[in-house]
XYZ file of C-alpha atoms in Angstrom:
171
model
C -41.507 46.879 0.164
C -44.919 47.888 0.108
C -47.770 46.182 -1.480
C -49.930 49.108 -3.072
C -53.136 46.820 -3.368
C -55.482 47.706 -6.051
C -58.688 47.254 -3.873
C -59.578 47.186 -0.260
C -63.054 45.066 0.979
C -63.752 45.670 4.118
C -66.933 43.459 6.338
C -67.471 41.619 9.965
C -66.595 38.474 11.466
C -67.733 36.901 14.698
C -63.895 38.593 15.569
C -64.942 42.161 14.591
C -64.821 45.006 11.133
C -61.475 44.276 9.064
C -60.171 45.420 5.786
C -59.170 43.062 2.850
C -56.108 44.431 0.436
C -56.016 42.482 -2.805
C -52.952 43.136 -6.021
C -52.909 40.507 -8.779
C -51.239 38.034 -6.990
C -53.189 37.666 -4.058
C -54.312 39.014 -0.461
C -51.979 41.003 1.192
C -53.614 41.961 4.255
C -56.614 41.400 6.271
C -56.614 43.704 9.628
C -58.478 44.726 12.231
C -60.405 47.326 13.509
C -63.430 47.117 15.192
C -64.586 51.281 14.865
C -66.080 51.912 11.135
C -64.181 55.381 10.812
C -61.036 53.291 11.810
C -61.580 51.470 9.109
C -62.620 54.265 6.988
C -59.017 56.080 7.727
C -57.042 53.305 6.652
C -58.865 53.257 3.250
C -58.349 57.117 3.441
C -54.817 56.796 4.693
C -53.781 54.788 2.061
C -55.723 56.514 -0.045
C -58.534 54.397 -0.812
C -61.628 55.991 -0.251
C -63.520 56.091 -4.013
C -60.884 54.339 -5.619
C -62.664 52.863 -8.184
C -60.369 49.657 -9.625
C -61.425 47.395 -11.734
C -62.487 43.503 -10.030
C -61.617 40.721 -12.213
C -63.336 37.396 -11.350
C -60.542 36.107 -9.832
C -60.242 38.908 -6.944
C -63.591 38.019 -6.539
C -63.196 34.532 -5.687
C -60.059 35.817 -3.973
C -62.069 38.160 -1.974
C -64.685 35.381 -1.779
C -62.811 33.081 -0.230
C -60.895 34.871 2.669
C -64.310 36.451 3.655
C -65.834 32.844 4.096
C -62.546 31.887 5.407
C -62.582 34.297 8.016
C -65.865 32.786 9.474
C -64.637 29.885 10.444
C -60.365 30.403 10.818
C -59.417 27.270 12.044
C -59.596 25.962 8.160
C -56.139 26.606 5.475
C -56.840 29.458 3.655
C -57.649 28.762 -0.027
C -56.849 31.948 -1.183
C -53.269 32.812 -2.263
C -51.434 35.231 0.010
C -48.932 38.186 -1.040
C -46.640 38.854 1.089
C -43.587 41.835 0.382
C -41.820 42.957 3.225
C -37.631 42.279 3.433
C -36.543 38.926 3.327
C -36.035 38.184 7.380
C -39.247 39.961 7.377
C -40.670 37.062 5.071
C -38.437 34.516 7.252
C -40.753 35.383 9.839
C -43.711 35.330 8.775
C -43.896 31.943 6.249
C -42.158 30.565 9.388
C -45.804 31.344 12.355
C -47.512 29.895 9.548
C -46.278 26.595 10.427
C -47.344 27.477 14.065
C -49.623 25.041 14.813
C -53.679 26.259 15.328
C -54.075 26.900 19.106
C -50.976 26.846 20.185
C -48.529 29.034 21.111
C -44.460 29.598 21.927
C -42.419 32.792 23.359
C -40.933 34.890 21.077
C -37.134 33.722 21.929
C -38.072 29.643 20.822
C -39.586 31.119 18.037
C -36.747 32.629 17.189
C -34.781 30.319 18.511
C -36.341 27.465 15.959
C -36.160 30.110 12.574
C -32.359 29.844 13.363
C -31.864 33.350 15.033
C -30.237 33.244 18.336
C -31.384 36.744 20.590
C -33.668 37.590 18.419
C -37.117 37.481 20.943
C -36.970 41.941 19.746
C -36.373 41.541 15.550
C -39.439 39.222 16.131
C -41.510 40.816 17.992
C -40.770 43.975 15.736
C -41.002 41.337 12.409
C -44.741 40.126 13.850
C -45.848 43.829 14.413
C -45.696 44.921 10.200
C -47.688 41.741 9.652
C -50.457 42.949 7.875
C -52.633 39.530 7.558
C -53.928 39.394 10.537
C -55.002 35.107 11.138
C -53.615 34.311 8.140
C -49.942 34.957 9.119
C -50.353 34.236 12.955
C -47.930 36.072 15.526
C -51.194 35.808 17.889
C -49.505 32.524 18.325
C -46.534 34.514 19.321
C -46.571 35.005 23.392
C -43.701 36.776 26.076
C -41.396 34.213 28.182
C -43.513 34.383 31.088
C -46.474 33.855 29.091
C -47.936 36.994 28.843
C -48.661 38.264 25.914
C -46.520 40.755 24.624
C -47.594 43.526 21.518
C -50.209 42.557 19.026
C -50.577 44.842 15.862
C -54.658 45.106 16.260
C -54.422 45.505 19.895
C -54.540 42.719 22.765
C -57.948 42.348 23.999
C -58.452 40.357 20.124
C -55.185 38.349 20.642
C -56.359 37.190 24.070
C -59.686 37.017 22.723
C -58.243 35.086 19.701
C -55.299 32.966 21.551
C -58.212 31.190 23.311
C -60.961 30.737 20.896
C -58.189 28.654 18.983
C -57.317 26.710 22.434
C -61.112 26.372 22.549
C -62.159 24.708 19.161
C -58.617 22.499 19.430
C -60.635 21.191 21.876
C -63.418 20.090 20.228
């Protein structure tokens, strides 16, 4: 199931440029891309450039909270998130939120931890469909050999996030 966000806002933080999607139920997506053209491409592809949506006070508060959180994603998000996907994807995404800050786990170990034997590939596919970068921390899942595997927003960002979290968890 796809969510059609009512509103998309883009901004920039220490990790790069991002787009925040918002529905009437909460933040639907935080997607990274360091190219203005690519960010505009995300909006154009979804038909949202020039889309004049009503910004309620509630949505404005969620966007403000998400923008502030992106400046220090070590803190627990204080804004509502609106996940939509298959039952399997929702199970994986909700379990990803419980991976401790500053740690990583292999796809296969993560799959086993949520009761999916031989499910590394299925977990990786669910991670690839995640639209809430950092909030649903799929960047914390790596290959069994310690290599990064994939990341929807690029391996460079995944590596930076893992290193940043490890450094932050020591301080």
